[in-house]
JSON list of C-alpha atoms in Angstrom, two decimals:
[
{"chain": "B", "resi": 48, "resn": "MET", "atom": "CA", "xyz": [15.74, -13.63, 13.13]},
{"chain": "B", "resi": 49, "resn": "THR", "atom": "CA", "xyz": [12.00, -13.68, 12.49]},
{"chain": "B", "resi": 50, "resn": "GLY", "atom": "CA", "xyz": [9.97, -11.44, 14.79]},
{"chain": "B", "resi": 51, "resn": "GLU", "atom": "CA", "xyz": [12.87, -9.19, 15.85]},
{"chain": "B", "resi": 52, "resn": "ILE", "atom": "CA", "xyz": [12.32, -6.46, 13.28]},
{"chain": "B", "resi": 53, "resn": "GLN", "atom": "CA", "xyz": [9.03, -4.61, 12.96]},
{"chain": "B", "resi": 54, "resn": "HIS", "atom": "CA", "xyz": [8.16, -1.95, 10.40]},
{"chain": "B", "resi": 55, "resn": "ASP", "atom": "CA", "xyz": [5.28, 0.51, 10.33]},
{"chain": "B", "resi": 56, "resn": "TYR", "atom": "CA", "xyz": [2.68, -0.01, 7.60]},
{"chain": "B", "resi": 57, "resn": "GLU", "atom": "CA", "xyz": [-0.41, 1.69, 6.25]},
{"chain": "B", "resi": 58, "resn": "LEU", "atom": "CA", "xyz": [-3.17, -0.37, 4.67]},
{"chain": "B", "resi": 59, "resn": "VAL", "atom": "CA", "xyz": [-5.99, 1.19, 2.67]},
{"chain": "B", "resi": 60, "resn": "TYR", "atom": "CA", "xyz": [-8.72, -0.93, 1.18]},
{"chain": "B", "resi": 61, "resn": "VAL", "atom": "CA", "xyz": [-11.99, -0.36, -0.66]},
{"chain": "B", "resi": 62, "resn": "LEU", "atom": "CA", "xyz": [-14.93, -2.65, 0.12]},
{"chain": "B", "resi": 63, "resn": "GLN", "atom": "CA", "xyz": [-18.09, -3.41, -1.85]},
{"chain": "B", "resi": 64, "resn": "PRO", "atom": "CA", "xyz": [-20.68, -0.60, -1.49]},
{"chain": "B", "resi": 65, "resn": "ASN", "atom": "CA", "xyz": [-23.48, -3.02, -0.53]},
{"chain": "B", "resi": 66, "resn": "LEU", "atom": "CA", "xyz": [-21.51, -4.41, 2.45]},
{"chain": "B", "resi": 67, "resn": "ASP", "atom": "CA", "xyz": [-23.18, -3.78, 5.82]},
{"chain": "B", "resi": 68, "resn": "GLU", "atom": "CA", "xyz": [-21.46, -2.58, 8.99]},
{"chain": "B", "resi": 69, "resn": "GLN", "atom": "CA", "xyz": [-21.04, -6.13, 10.32]},
{"chain": "B", "resi": 70, "resn": "GLY", "atom": "CA", "xyz": [-19.21, -7.14, 7.16]},
{"chain": "B", "resi": 71, "resn": "ILE", "atom": "CA", "xyz": [-16.87, -4.17, 7.39]},
{"chain": "B", "resi": 72, "resn": "VAL", "atom": "CA", "xyz": [-16.13, -4.90, 11.06]},
{"chain": "B", "resi": 73, "resn": "ALA", "atom": "CA", "xyz": [-15.49, -8.58, 10.25]},
{"chain": "B", "resi": 74, "resn": "ILE", "atom": "CA", "xyz": [-12.83, -7.69, 7.66]},
{"chain": "B", "resi": 75, "resn": "ASN", "atom": "CA", "xyz": [-11.23, -5.16, 10.06]},
{"chain": "B", "resi": 76, "resn": "GLU", "atom": "CA", "xyz": [-11.10, -7.80, 12.80]},
{"chain": "B", "resi": 77, "resn": "ARG", "atom": "CA", "xyz": [-9.58, -10.36, 10.43]},
{"chain": "B", "resi": 78, "resn": "VAL", "atom": "CA", "xyz": [-6.74, -7.97, 9.56]},
{"chain": "B", "resi": 79, "resn": "GLU", "atom": "CA", "xyz": [-6.23, -7.22, 13.27]},
{"chain": "B", "resi": 80, "resn": "GLN", "atom": "CA", "xyz": [-6.05, -10.97, 14.01]},
{"chain": "B", "resi": 81, "resn": "ILE", "atom": "CA", "xyz": [-3.30, -11.41, 11.44]},
{"chain": "B", "resi": 82, "resn": "VAL", "atom": "CA", "xyz": [-1.29, -8.47, 12.81]},
{"chain": "B", "resi": 83, "resn": "THR", "atom": "CA", "xyz": [-1.60, -9.49, 16.47]},
{"chain": "B", "resi": 84, "resn": "GLY", "atom": "CA", "xyz": [-1.02, -13.15, 15.57]},
{"chain": "B", "resi": 85, "resn": "ALA", "atom": "CA", "xyz": [2.36, -12.12, 14.13]},
{"chain": "B", "resi": 86, "resn": "ASN", "atom": "CA", "xyz": [3.21, -10.27, 17.39]},
{"chain": "B", "resi": 87, "resn": "GLY", "atom": "CA", "xyz": [2.44, -6.94, 15.72]},
{"chain": "B", "resi": 88, "resn": "THR", "atom": "CA", "xyz": [0.49, -3.98, 17.04]},
{"chain": "B", "resi": 89, "resn": "MET", "atom": "CA", "xyz": [-2.45, -2.11, 15.55]},
{"chain": "B", "resi": 90, "resn": "THR", "atom": "CA", "xyz": [-2.01, 1.65, 15.78]},
{"chain": "B", "resi": 91, "resn": "THR", "atom": "CA", "xyz": [-5.20, 3.07, 14.26]},
{"chain": "B", "resi": 92, "resn": "THR", "atom": "CA", "xyz": [-8.22, 2.11, 12.21]},
{"chain": "B", "resi": 93, "resn": "GLU", "atom": "CA", "xyz": [-10.08, 4.84, 10.35]},
{"chain": "B", "resi": 94, "resn": "LEU", "atom": "CA", "xyz": [-13.38, 4.18, 8.65]},
{"chain": "B", "resi": 95, "resn": "TRP", "atom": "CA", "xyz": [-13.54, 6.78, 5.89]},
{"chain": "B", "resi": 96, "resn": "GLY", "atom": "CA", "xyz": [-17.06, 5.75, 4.93]},
{"chain": "B", "resi": 97, "resn": "ARG", "atom": "CA", "xyz": [-18.78, 5.28, 1.61]},
{"chain": "B", "resi": 98, "resn": "ARG", "atom": "CA", "xyz": [-17.24, 7.41, -1.12]},
{"chain": "B", "resi": 99, "resn": "THR", "atom": "CA", "xyz": [-17.45, 7.81, -4.87]},
{"chain": "B", "resi": 100, "resn": "LEU", "atom": "CA", "xyz": [-14.67, 6.03, -6.75]},
{"chain": "B", "resi": 101, "resn": "ALA", "atom": "CA", "xyz": [-12.48, 7.84, -9.28]},
{"chain": "B", "resi": 102, "resn": "TYR", "atom": "CA", "xyz": [-13.37, 5.13, -11.81]},
{"chain": "B", "resi": 103, "resn": "PRO", "atom": "CA", "xyz": [-15.72, 2.14, -11.73]},
{"chain": "B", "resi": 104, "resn": "ILE", "atom": "CA", "xyz": [-14.40, -1.08, -10.18]},
{"chain": "B", "resi": 105, "resn": "LYS", "atom": "CA", "xyz": [-16.35, -4.26, -10.93]},
{"chain": "B", "resi": 106, "resn": "LYS", "atom": "CA", "xyz": [-19.26, -2.08, -12.16]},
{"chain": "B", "resi": 107, "resn": "ASN", "atom": "CA", "xyz": [-19.38, -0.22, -8.81]},
{"chain": "B", "resi": 108, "resn": "PHE", "atom": "CA", "xyz": [-19.16, 3.56, -8.63]},
{"chain": "B", "resi": 109, "resn": "GLU", "atom": "CA", "xyz": [-18.88, 3.73, -4.82]},
{"chain": "B", "resi": 110, "resn": "GLY", "atom": "CA", "xyz": [-17.08, 1.83, -2.09]},
{"chain": "B", "resi": 111, "resn": "HIS", "atom": "CA", "xyz": [-16.38, 1.79, 1.65]},
{"chain": "B", "resi": 112, "resn": "TYR", "atom": "CA", "xyz": [-12.87, 3.06, 2.39]},
{"chain": "B", "resi": 113, "resn": "VAL", "atom": "CA", "xyz": [-10.89, 1.85, 5.42]},
{"chain": "B", "resi": 114, "resn": "MET", "atom": "CA", "xyz": [-7.37, 2.82, 6.50]},
{"chain": "B", "resi": 115, "resn": "GLN", "atom": "CA", "xyz": [-5.38, 0.92, 9.12]},
{"chain": "B", "resi": 116, "resn": "ARG", "atom": "CA", "xyz": [-1.93, 1.59, 10.53]},
{"chain": "B", "resi": 117, "resn": "PHE", "atom": "CA", "xyz": [0.08, -1.14, 12.21]},
{"chain": "B", "resi": 118, "resn": "ALA", "atom": "CA", "xyz": [3.57, -2.41, 13.00]},
{"chain": "B", "resi": 119, "resn": "MET", "atom": "CA", "xyz": [4.59, -5.98, 12.30]},
{"chain": "B", "resi": 120, "resn": "ASP", "atom": "CA", "xyz": [7.29, -8.32, 11.04]},
{"chain": "B", "resi": 121, "resn": "PRO", "atom": "CA", "xyz": [7.87, -7.68, 7.31]},
{"chain": "B", "resi": 122, "resn": "GLU", "atom": "CA", "xyz": [7.93, -11.42, 6.60]},
{"chain": "B", "resi": 123, "resn": "LYS", "atom": "CA", "xyz": [4.28, -11.72, 7.75]},
{"chain": "B", "resi": 124, "resn": "VAL", "atom": "CA", "xyz": [2.81, -8.90, 5.62]},
{"chain": "B", "resi": 125, "resn": "GLY", "atom": "CA", "xyz": [2.15, -11.43, 2.85]},
{"chain": "B", "resi": 126, "resn": "ASP", "atom": "CA", "xyz": [-0.51, -13.01, 5.08]},
{"chain": "B", "resi": 127, "resn": "ILE", "atom": "CA", "xyz": [-2.55, -9.79, 4.94]},
{"chain": "B", "resi": 128, "resn": "ASP", "atom": "CA", "xyz": [-2.10, -9.64, 1.18]},
{"chain": "B", "resi": 129, "resn": "ARG", "atom": "CA", "xyz": [-3.34, -13.22, 0.82]},
{"chain": "B", "resi": 130, "resn": "VAL", "atom": "CA", "xyz": [-6.46, -12.65, 2.94]},
{"chain": "B", "resi": 131, "resn": "LEU", "atom": "CA", "xyz": [-7.48, -9.46, 1.15]},
{"chain": "B", "resi": 132, "resn": "ARG", "atom": "CA", "xyz": [-6.74, -10.77, -2.35]},
{"chain": "B", "resi": 133, "resn": "PHE", "atom": "CA", "xyz": [-9.13, -13.70, -1.98]},
{"chain": "B", "resi": 134, "resn": "ASN", "atom": "CA", "xyz": [-11.93, -11.85, -0.17]},
{"chain": "B", "resi": 135, "resn": "GLU", "atom": "CA", "xyz": [-14.73, -11.13, -2.65]},
{"chain": "B", "resi": 136, "resn": "ASN", "atom": "CA", "xyz": [-15.84, -8.04, -0.67]},
{"chain": "B", "resi": 137, "resn": "VAL", "atom": "CA", "xyz": [-12.47, -6.30, -1.14]},
{"chain": "B", "resi": 138, "resn": "MET", "atom": "CA", "xyz": [-12.36, -4.43, -4.45]},
{"chain": "B", "resi": 139, "resn": "ARG", "atom": "CA", "xyz": [-8.90, -2.85, -4.06]},
{"chain": "B", "resi": 140, "resn": "TYR", "atom": "CA", "xyz": [-6.22, -2.65, -1.37]},
{"chain": "B", "resi": 141, "resn": "LEU", "atom": "CA", "xyz": [-2.74, -1.24, -0.92]},
{"chain": "B", "resi": 142, "resn": "VAL", "atom": "CA", "xyz": [-0.17, -1.96, 1.79]},
{"chain": "B", "resi": 143, "resn": "LEU", "atom": "CA", "xyz": [2.57, 0.64, 2.14]},
{"chain": "B", "resi": 144, "resn": "ARG", "atom": "CA", "xyz": [5.60, 0.60, 4.38]},
{"chain": "B", "resi": 145, "resn": "ASN", "atom": "CA", "xyz": [5.74, 3.87, 6.30]},
{"chain": "B", "resi": 146, "resn": "ASP", "atom": "CA", "xyz": [9.36, 5.05, 6.29]},
{"chain": "B", "resi": 147, "resn": "GLU", "atom": "CA", "xyz": [9.55, 8.16, 8.42]},
{"chain": "B", "resi": 148, "resn": "GLU", "atom": "CA", "xyz": [13.05, 7.53, 9.73]}
]
């Protein structure tokens, strides 16, 4: 039954403030590779830019915010979690299932 059901998701992550544009694009592309590799589809990617954090994270007061929307098999969402958790440039991330039905 794998691959038959796809759900819509929103992913927001905060990257290190000293990361350059190439680093941001590389992380975006890695997430897109995981989604498309699981026969999912990317809907949108929004670069919110460098913003002040509500509280310091790892002694940083700013971070680059990125939001991505996609549809994919729920069993494969753990792959995105694994990649972002172990990436030292990702300070925080959140994957939410978008239930608008």
